[in-house]
């Protein structure tokens, strides 16, 4: 049953990745979707930690779905050029363990919000490309002046 849930979620990720493959911020849309899945689904950490054939299958399928989106995001300047699909998967695995392991839905929602922010600032090249806010159905694109710290970091 657990394997079926994980495979179903991966199939949904694969479908969305195909749908947004040639669109600006396609990777952001998929990452946003994955975070929503993680918030909705309590992770069975023992499954992910055990490795094995299921984890290998899920990792390979997710990598294959995200790889073209990562390449496009790097080419568009949406993803830091030194990041790759392995980095994205690593961050998603970390967020799954943090968000999915919490049993309190309200706390999980807060953790998801925090993970969105960390994911955004840790991977994406341009901080003004935001994952959608909680409760919003669309991506937000916000331009704001950079702080002096951001200016120095990007020089």
Short mmCIF file of N, CA and C in Angstrom, two decimals:
data_model
loop_
_atom_site.label_atom_id
_atom_site.label_comp_id
_atom_site.label_asym_id
_atom_site.label_seq_id
_atom_site.Cartn_x
_atom_site.Cartn_y
_atom_site.Cartn_z
N UNK A 1 0.82 -1.20 0.00
CA UNK A 1 0.00 0.00 0.00
C UNK A 1 0.87 1.27 0.00
N UNK A 2 1.90 1.27 0.83
CA UNK A 2 2.80 2.43 0.90
C UNK A 2 3.47 2.63 -0.45
N UNK A 3 3.93 1.53 -1.06
CA UNK A 3 4.59 1.62 -2.36
C UNK A 3 3.63 2.19 -3.40
N UNK A 4 2.37 1.80 -3.35
CA UNK A 4 1.38 2.29 -4.32
C UNK A 4 1.18 3.80 -4.17
N UNK A 5 1.14 4.29 -2.93
CA UNK A 5 0.98 5.72 -2.70
C UNK A 5 2.19 6.48 -3.25
N UNK A 6 3.39 6.00 -2.94
CA UNK A 6 4.59 6.66 -3.44
C UNK A 6 4.64 6.65 -4.96
N UNK A 7 4.33 5.51 -5.57
CA UNK A 7 4.35 5.41 -7.04
C UNK A 7 3.31 6.33 -7.66
N UNK A 8 2.14 6.43 -7.05
CA UNK A 8 1.09 7.32 -7.55
C UNK A 8 1.55 8.77 -7.50
N UNK A 9 2.19 9.16 -6.40
CA UNK A 9 2.68 10.53 -6.28
C UNK A 9 3.76 10.83 -7.31
N UNK A 10 4.65 9.86 -7.55
CA UNK A 10 5.70 10.05 -8.56
C UNK A 10 5.06 10.19 -9.94
N UNK A 11 4.03 9.41 -10.22
CA UNK A 11 3.35 9.52 -11.52
C UNK A 11 2.74 10.91 -11.68
N UNK A 12 2.19 11.46 -10.62
CA UNK A 12 1.63 12.82 -10.68
C UNK A 12 2.74 13.84 -10.94
N UNK A 13 3.89 13.65 -10.31
CA UNK A 13 5.03 14.55 -10.54
C UNK A 13 5.50 14.44 -11.99
N UNK A 14 5.59 13.21 -12.49
CA UNK A 14 6.01 12.99 -13.89
C UNK A 14 5.05 13.67 -14.85
N UNK A 15 3.74 13.54 -14.61
CA UNK A 15 2.74 14.16 -15.48
C UNK A 15 2.89 15.68 -15.49
N UNK A 16 3.01 16.27 -14.32
CA UNK A 16 3.16 17.73 -14.24
C UNK A 16 4.46 18.17 -14.91
N UNK A 17 5.53 17.43 -14.68
CA UNK A 17 6.83 17.79 -15.29
C UNK A 17 6.72 17.80 -16.82
N UNK A 18 6.01 16.83 -17.38
CA UNK A 18 5.80 16.82 -18.84
C UNK A 18 4.97 18.01 -19.27
N UNK A 19 3.93 18.33 -18.49
CA UNK A 19 3.03 19.43 -18.85
C UNK A 19 3.72 20.80 -18.85
N UNK A 20 4.70 20.98 -17.97
CA UNK A 20 5.34 22.30 -17.84
C UNK A 20 6.76 22.32 -18.40
N UNK A 21 7.12 21.29 -19.14
CA UNK A 21 8.50 21.14 -19.60
C UNK A 21 9.04 22.34 -20.36
N UNK A 22 8.23 22.97 -21.17
CA UNK A 22 8.71 24.08 -21.99
C UNK A 22 8.22 25.44 -21.51
N UNK A 23 7.85 25.53 -20.26
CA UNK A 23 7.32 26.80 -19.76
C UNK A 23 8.30 27.45 -18.80
N UNK A 24 8.33 28.77 -18.81
CA UNK A 24 9.16 29.47 -17.80
C UNK A 24 8.70 29.08 -16.40
N UNK A 25 9.63 28.93 -15.52
CA UNK A 25 9.40 28.56 -14.13
C UNK A 25 8.72 27.21 -13.98
N UNK A 26 8.89 26.34 -14.97
CA UNK A 26 8.33 24.99 -14.89
C UNK A 26 8.87 24.22 -13.69
N UNK A 27 10.16 24.35 -13.44
CA UNK A 27 10.76 23.66 -12.28
C UNK A 27 10.13 24.18 -11.00
N UNK A 28 9.93 25.48 -10.91
CA UNK A 28 9.33 26.06 -9.71
C UNK A 28 7.94 25.49 -9.49
N UNK A 29 7.17 25.35 -10.55
CA UNK A 29 5.82 24.78 -10.43
C UNK A 29 5.87 23.36 -9.91
N UNK A 30 6.81 22.57 -10.41
CA UNK A 30 6.92 21.18 -9.96
C UNK A 30 7.39 21.12 -8.51
N UNK A 31 8.38 21.93 -8.16
CA UNK A 31 8.85 21.94 -6.77
C UNK A 31 7.73 22.35 -5.82
N UNK A 32 6.96 23.33 -6.22
CA UNK A 32 5.83 23.77 -5.43
C UNK A 32 4.84 22.62 -5.23
N UNK A 33 4.56 21.90 -6.30
CA UNK A 33 3.65 20.75 -6.25
C UNK A 33 4.18 19.67 -5.32
N UNK A 34 5.48 19.39 -5.41
CA UNK A 34 6.08 18.37 -4.56
C UNK A 34 5.96 18.76 -3.09
N UNK A 35 6.21 20.02 -2.79
CA UNK A 35 6.06 20.47 -1.40
C UNK A 35 4.62 20.30 -0.91
N UNK A 36 3.66 20.56 -1.80
CA UNK A 36 2.26 20.34 -1.42
C UNK A 36 2.00 18.86 -1.15
N UNK A 37 2.54 17.98 -1.98
CA UNK A 37 2.39 16.54 -1.74
C UNK A 37 2.99 16.14 -0.41
N UNK A 38 4.16 16.68 -0.12
CA UNK A 38 4.81 16.36 1.14
C UNK A 38 3.98 16.83 2.33
N UNK A 39 3.33 17.97 2.19
CA UNK A 39 2.51 18.49 3.28
C UNK A 39 1.26 17.64 3.48
N UNK A 40 0.74 17.09 2.38
CA UNK A 40 -0.48 16.27 2.44
C UNK A 40 -0.21 14.84 2.89
N UNK A 41 0.98 14.35 2.64
CA UNK A 41 1.30 12.95 2.87
C UNK A 41 2.32 12.83 3.98
N UNK A 42 1.97 12.10 5.00
CA UNK A 42 2.94 11.89 6.06
C UNK A 42 3.94 10.85 5.57
N UNK A 43 5.21 11.20 5.62
CA UNK A 43 6.26 10.33 5.11
C UNK A 43 6.48 9.16 6.06
N UNK A 44 6.66 8.02 5.48
CA UNK A 44 7.06 6.86 6.26
C UNK A 44 8.58 6.80 6.14
N UNK A 45 9.25 7.45 7.09
CA UNK A 45 10.71 7.61 7.02
C UNK A 45 11.43 6.29 6.91
N UNK A 46 10.89 5.26 7.53
CA UNK A 46 11.57 3.97 7.49
C UNK A 46 11.65 3.44 6.06
N UNK A 47 10.65 3.78 5.23
CA UNK A 47 10.69 3.35 3.83
C UNK A 47 11.81 4.08 3.10
N UNK A 48 11.88 5.39 3.30
CA UNK A 48 12.90 6.17 2.60
C UNK A 48 14.30 5.85 3.12
N UNK A 49 14.42 5.60 4.41
CA UNK A 49 15.73 5.30 4.99
C UNK A 49 16.22 3.90 4.68
N UNK A 50 15.30 3.01 4.34
CA UNK A 50 15.69 1.62 4.11
C UNK A 50 16.39 1.40 2.78
N UNK A 51 16.25 2.36 1.87
CA UNK A 51 16.85 2.18 0.55
C UNK A 51 16.07 1.11 -0.20
N UNK A 52 16.78 0.24 -0.86
CA UNK A 52 16.12 -0.85 -1.55
C UNK A 52 15.59 -0.48 -2.91
N UNK A 53 14.91 -1.45 -3.51
CA UNK A 53 14.43 -1.30 -4.88
C UNK A 53 13.40 -0.19 -5.04
N UNK A 54 12.48 -0.07 -4.07
CA UNK A 54 11.45 0.96 -4.18
C UNK A 54 12.07 2.35 -4.18
N UNK A 55 12.95 2.61 -3.24
CA UNK A 55 13.57 3.93 -3.16
C UNK A 55 14.40 4.20 -4.41
N UNK A 56 15.11 3.20 -4.90
CA UNK A 56 15.90 3.36 -6.13
C UNK A 56 14.99 3.69 -7.32
N UNK A 57 13.88 2.98 -7.44
CA UNK A 57 12.93 3.24 -8.53
C UNK A 57 12.38 4.66 -8.45
N UNK A 58 11.94 5.06 -7.26
CA UNK A 58 11.36 6.39 -7.09
C UNK A 58 12.38 7.48 -7.36
N UNK A 59 13.60 7.26 -6.91
CA UNK A 59 14.67 8.24 -7.14
C UNK A 59 14.96 8.38 -8.62
N UNK A 60 15.09 7.25 -9.32
CA UNK A 60 15.38 7.30 -10.76
C UNK A 60 14.25 7.97 -11.53
N UNK A 61 13.01 7.65 -11.20
CA UNK A 61 11.88 8.26 -11.91
C UNK A 61 11.80 9.76 -11.65
N UNK A 62 12.02 10.15 -10.40
CA UNK A 62 11.98 11.58 -10.08
C UNK A 62 13.12 12.31 -10.76
N UNK A 63 14.29 11.71 -10.75
CA UNK A 63 15.46 12.32 -11.41
C UNK A 63 15.16 12.52 -12.90
N UNK A 64 14.63 11.50 -13.54
CA UNK A 64 14.32 11.59 -14.97
C UNK A 64 13.27 12.67 -15.25
N UNK A 65 12.29 12.81 -14.37
CA UNK A 65 11.24 13.82 -14.56
C UNK A 65 11.79 15.23 -14.37
N UNK A 66 12.70 15.40 -13.42
CA UNK A 66 13.19 16.73 -13.10
C UNK A 66 14.36 17.19 -13.96
N UNK A 67 15.12 16.25 -14.49
CA UNK A 67 16.35 16.61 -15.21
C UNK A 67 16.14 17.63 -16.33
N UNK A 68 15.15 17.44 -17.22
CA UNK A 68 14.96 18.46 -18.27
C UNK A 68 14.52 19.81 -17.70
N UNK A 69 13.74 19.79 -16.63
CA UNK A 69 13.31 21.04 -16.00
C UNK A 69 14.48 21.77 -15.36
N UNK A 70 15.37 21.02 -14.74
CA UNK A 70 16.56 21.62 -14.13
C UNK A 70 17.42 22.25 -15.22
N UNK A 71 17.64 21.53 -16.31
CA UNK A 71 18.45 22.07 -17.41
C UNK A 71 17.83 23.35 -17.97
N UNK A 72 16.53 23.36 -18.15
CA UNK A 72 15.84 24.56 -18.66
C UNK A 72 15.93 25.70 -17.67
N UNK A 73 15.77 25.40 -16.38
CA UNK A 73 15.83 26.44 -15.36
C UNK A 73 17.23 27.06 -15.29
N UNK A 74 18.26 26.24 -15.44
CA UNK A 74 19.63 26.77 -15.45
C UNK A 74 19.82 27.65 -16.69
N UNK A 75 19.36 27.17 -17.84
CA UNK A 75 19.52 27.93 -19.09
C UNK A 75 18.79 29.27 -19.02
N UNK A 76 17.65 29.32 -18.34
CA UNK A 76 16.88 30.56 -18.22
C UNK A 76 17.38 31.47 -17.10
N UNK A 77 18.32 30.98 -16.31
CA UNK A 77 18.82 31.75 -15.18
C UNK A 77 17.92 31.69 -13.96
N UNK A 78 16.98 30.72 -13.94
CA UNK A 78 16.07 30.57 -12.81
C UNK A 78 16.67 29.71 -11.70
N UNK A 79 17.61 28.88 -12.04
CA UNK A 79 18.27 28.00 -11.08
C UNK A 79 19.75 28.32 -11.12
N UNK A 80 20.35 28.40 -9.96
CA UNK A 80 21.78 28.68 -9.88
C UNK A 80 22.54 27.71 -10.79
N UNK A 81 23.44 28.23 -11.58
CA UNK A 81 24.16 27.43 -12.57
C UNK A 81 24.98 26.30 -12.00
N UNK A 82 25.36 26.40 -10.74
CA UNK A 82 26.16 25.34 -10.13
C UNK A 82 25.29 24.26 -9.49
N UNK A 83 23.99 24.35 -9.62
CA UNK A 83 23.07 23.35 -9.08
C UNK A 83 22.70 22.35 -10.16
N UNK A 84 22.36 21.14 -9.73
CA UNK A 84 21.96 20.11 -10.69
C UNK A 84 20.79 19.31 -10.11
N UNK A 85 20.35 18.32 -10.85
CA UNK A 85 19.19 17.53 -10.44
C UNK A 85 19.45 16.81 -9.12
N UNK A 86 20.65 16.35 -8.91
CA UNK A 86 20.99 15.69 -7.65
C UNK A 86 20.80 16.64 -6.47
N UNK A 87 21.18 17.91 -6.64
CA UNK A 87 20.97 18.90 -5.58
C UNK A 87 19.48 19.07 -5.28
N UNK A 88 18.68 19.16 -6.33
CA UNK A 88 17.24 19.34 -6.15
C UNK A 88 16.65 18.13 -5.42
N UNK A 89 17.05 16.93 -5.82
CA UNK A 89 16.54 15.73 -5.15
C UNK A 89 16.97 15.67 -3.69
N UNK A 90 18.18 16.09 -3.41
CA UNK A 90 18.66 16.11 -2.03
C UNK A 90 17.79 17.03 -1.17
N UNK A 91 17.51 18.21 -1.69
CA UNK A 91 16.68 19.15 -0.93
C UNK A 91 15.27 18.60 -0.75
N UNK A 92 14.72 17.98 -1.78
CA UNK A 92 13.38 17.41 -1.68
C UNK A 92 13.34 16.27 -0.66
N UNK A 93 14.39 15.48 -0.62
CA UNK A 93 14.47 14.40 0.38
C UNK A 93 14.52 14.99 1.79
N UNK A 94 15.28 16.06 1.95
CA UNK A 94 15.36 16.70 3.27
C UNK A 94 13.99 17.27 3.67
N UNK A 95 13.33 17.95 2.75
CA UNK A 95 12.03 18.53 3.09
C UNK A 95 11.01 17.43 3.38
N UNK A 96 11.07 16.31 2.65
CA UNK A 96 10.16 15.20 2.91
C UNK A 96 10.34 14.67 4.32
N UNK A 97 11.57 14.53 4.75
CA UNK A 97 11.82 14.02 6.09
C UNK A 97 11.39 15.00 7.16
N UNK A 98 11.54 16.28 6.91
CA UNK A 98 11.16 17.29 7.91
C UNK A 98 9.64 17.46 7.95
N UNK A 99 9.05 17.71 6.80
CA UNK A 99 7.62 18.01 6.74
C UNK A 99 6.78 16.76 6.97
N UNK A 100 7.12 15.71 6.29
CA UNK A 100 6.31 14.50 6.34
C UNK A 100 6.36 13.76 7.65
N UNK A 101 7.38 13.98 8.44
CA UNK A 101 7.51 13.27 9.71
C UNK A 101 6.68 13.91 10.82
N UNK A 102 6.20 15.13 10.60
CA UNK A 102 5.42 15.82 11.63
C UNK A 102 3.97 15.36 11.56
N UNK A 103 3.39 15.03 12.69
CA UNK A 103 2.02 14.51 12.71
C UNK A 103 0.96 15.60 12.87
N UNK A 104 1.35 16.81 13.23
CA UNK A 104 0.41 17.91 13.42
C UNK A 104 0.22 18.65 12.10
N UNK A 105 -0.98 18.59 11.51
CA UNK A 105 -1.20 19.24 10.21
C UNK A 105 -0.88 20.74 10.21
N UNK A 106 -1.21 21.45 11.29
CA UNK A 106 -0.92 22.88 11.34
C UNK A 106 0.58 23.13 11.37
N UNK A 107 1.28 22.34 12.13
CA UNK A 107 2.74 22.49 12.20
C UNK A 107 3.37 22.09 10.87
N UNK A 108 2.82 21.05 10.23
CA UNK A 108 3.31 20.62 8.92
C UNK A 108 3.15 21.75 7.90
N UNK A 109 2.03 22.49 7.97
CA UNK A 109 1.81 23.62 7.06
C UNK A 109 2.87 24.70 7.29
N UNK A 110 3.19 24.97 8.54
CA UNK A 110 4.22 25.95 8.85
C UNK A 110 5.58 25.48 8.36
N UNK A 111 5.88 24.21 8.58
CA UNK A 111 7.15 23.67 8.10
C UNK A 111 7.24 23.73 6.58
N UNK A 112 6.13 23.47 5.91
CA UNK A 112 6.11 23.54 4.44
C UNK A 112 6.41 24.96 3.98
N UNK A 113 5.81 25.95 4.63
CA UNK A 113 6.07 27.35 4.29
C UNK A 113 7.56 27.66 4.46
N UNK A 114 8.13 27.22 5.55
CA UNK A 114 9.55 27.47 5.81
C UNK A 114 10.43 26.75 4.78
N UNK A 115 10.06 25.53 4.45
CA UNK A 115 10.83 24.79 3.45
C UNK A 115 10.76 25.46 2.09
N UNK A 116 9.59 26.01 1.73
CA UNK A 116 9.47 26.74 0.46
C UNK A 116 10.49 27.88 0.43
N UNK A 117 10.57 28.61 1.51
CA UNK A 117 11.49 29.74 1.57
C UNK A 117 12.95 29.28 1.48
N UNK A 118 13.29 28.24 2.22
CA UNK A 118 14.66 27.73 2.17
C UNK A 118 15.00 27.18 0.79
N UNK A 119 14.05 26.48 0.20
CA UNK A 119 14.25 25.93 -1.14
C UNK A 119 14.48 27.06 -2.13
N UNK A 120 13.66 28.08 -2.05
CA UNK A 120 13.77 29.22 -2.94
C UNK A 120 15.14 29.87 -2.84
N UNK A 121 15.56 30.18 -1.64
CA UNK A 121 16.81 30.92 -1.48
C UNK A 121 18.04 30.03 -1.57
N UNK A 122 17.86 28.73 -1.41
CA UNK A 122 19.00 27.84 -1.48
C UNK A 122 19.33 27.36 -2.88
N UNK A 123 18.33 27.32 -3.75
CA UNK A 123 18.55 26.75 -5.09
C UNK A 123 18.38 27.76 -6.22
N UNK A 124 17.38 28.60 -6.11
CA UNK A 124 17.05 29.47 -7.23
C UNK A 124 18.02 30.63 -7.33
N UNK A 125 18.37 30.97 -8.56
CA UNK A 125 19.35 32.02 -8.82
C UNK A 125 18.81 33.40 -8.47
N UNK A 126 17.58 33.65 -8.84
CA UNK A 126 17.01 34.99 -8.67
C UNK A 126 16.01 34.96 -7.53
N UNK A 127 16.30 35.64 -6.43
CA UNK A 127 15.39 35.58 -5.29
C UNK A 127 14.01 36.17 -5.58
N UNK A 128 13.85 36.91 -6.66
CA UNK A 128 12.54 37.49 -6.93
C UNK A 128 11.58 36.50 -7.60
N UNK A 129 12.05 35.31 -7.97
CA UNK A 129 11.17 34.27 -8.51
C UNK A 129 10.70 33.46 -7.31
N UNK A 130 9.44 33.66 -6.92
CA UNK A 130 8.93 33.05 -5.71
C UNK A 130 8.05 31.85 -6.00
N UNK A 131 8.17 30.85 -5.14
CA UNK A 131 7.17 29.80 -5.11
C UNK A 131 5.88 30.44 -4.63
N UNK A 132 4.76 29.88 -5.00
CA UNK A 132 3.51 30.51 -4.62
C UNK A 132 3.34 30.49 -3.11
N UNK A 133 2.61 31.44 -2.62
CA UNK A 133 2.36 31.50 -1.18
C UNK A 133 1.28 30.50 -0.82
N UNK A 134 1.22 30.15 0.44
CA UNK A 134 0.18 29.23 0.91
C UNK A 134 -1.19 29.76 0.52
N UNK A 135 -2.03 28.89 0.00
CA UNK A 135 -3.39 29.27 -0.32
C UNK A 135 -3.58 29.92 -1.68
N UNK A 136 -2.50 30.22 -2.37
CA UNK A 136 -2.62 30.86 -3.67
C UNK A 136 -2.61 29.79 -4.76
N UNK A 137 -3.38 29.99 -5.79
CA UNK A 137 -3.43 29.02 -6.88
C UNK A 137 -2.46 29.33 -8.00
N UNK A 138 -1.76 30.43 -7.92
CA UNK A 138 -0.87 30.77 -9.01
C UNK A 138 0.50 31.15 -8.47
N UNK A 139 1.47 31.05 -9.32
CA UNK A 139 2.82 31.47 -8.96
C UNK A 139 2.86 32.98 -8.84
N UNK A 140 3.70 33.44 -7.95
CA UNK A 140 3.87 34.86 -7.81
C UNK A 140 5.22 35.24 -8.39
N UNK A 141 5.27 36.33 -9.06
CA UNK A 141 6.55 36.86 -9.54
C UNK A 141 6.65 38.26 -8.95
N UNK A 142 7.56 38.41 -8.06
CA UNK A 142 7.68 39.68 -7.35
C UNK A 142 9.04 40.27 -7.65
N UNK A 143 9.05 41.51 -8.00
CA UNK A 143 10.33 42.19 -8.11
C UNK A 143 10.41 43.16 -6.96
N UNK A 144 11.52 43.11 -6.30
CA UNK A 144 11.74 43.99 -5.17
C UNK A 144 13.18 44.42 -5.20
N UNK A 145 13.48 45.56 -4.63
CA UNK A 145 14.87 45.98 -4.59
C UNK A 145 15.66 45.00 -3.73
N UNK A 146 16.87 44.73 -4.15
CA UNK A 146 17.73 43.87 -3.35
C UNK A 146 18.26 44.64 -2.16
N UNK A 147 18.47 43.91 -1.08
CA UNK A 147 19.11 44.52 0.08
C UNK A 147 20.60 44.67 -0.22
N UNK A 148 21.28 45.44 0.59
CA UNK A 148 22.72 45.60 0.39
C UNK A 148 23.44 44.27 0.51
N UNK A 149 22.99 43.41 1.42
CA UNK A 149 23.61 42.10 1.58
C UNK A 149 23.44 41.27 0.31
N UNK A 150 22.24 41.29 -0.27
CA UNK A 150 22.02 40.56 -1.51
C UNK A 150 22.88 41.11 -2.63
N UNK A 151 22.99 42.43 -2.71
CA UNK A 151 23.84 43.04 -3.75
C UNK A 151 25.27 42.55 -3.62
N UNK A 152 25.79 42.52 -2.40
CA UNK A 152 27.17 42.08 -2.21
C UNK A 152 27.32 40.59 -2.52
N UNK A 153 26.31 39.81 -2.23
CA UNK A 153 26.39 38.38 -2.49
C UNK A 153 26.36 38.08 -3.98
N UNK A 154 25.69 38.91 -4.75
CA UNK A 154 25.54 38.67 -6.18
C UNK A 154 26.57 39.38 -7.04
N UNK A 155 27.53 40.06 -6.43
CA UNK A 155 28.54 40.76 -7.22
C UNK A 155 29.62 39.82 -7.67
#
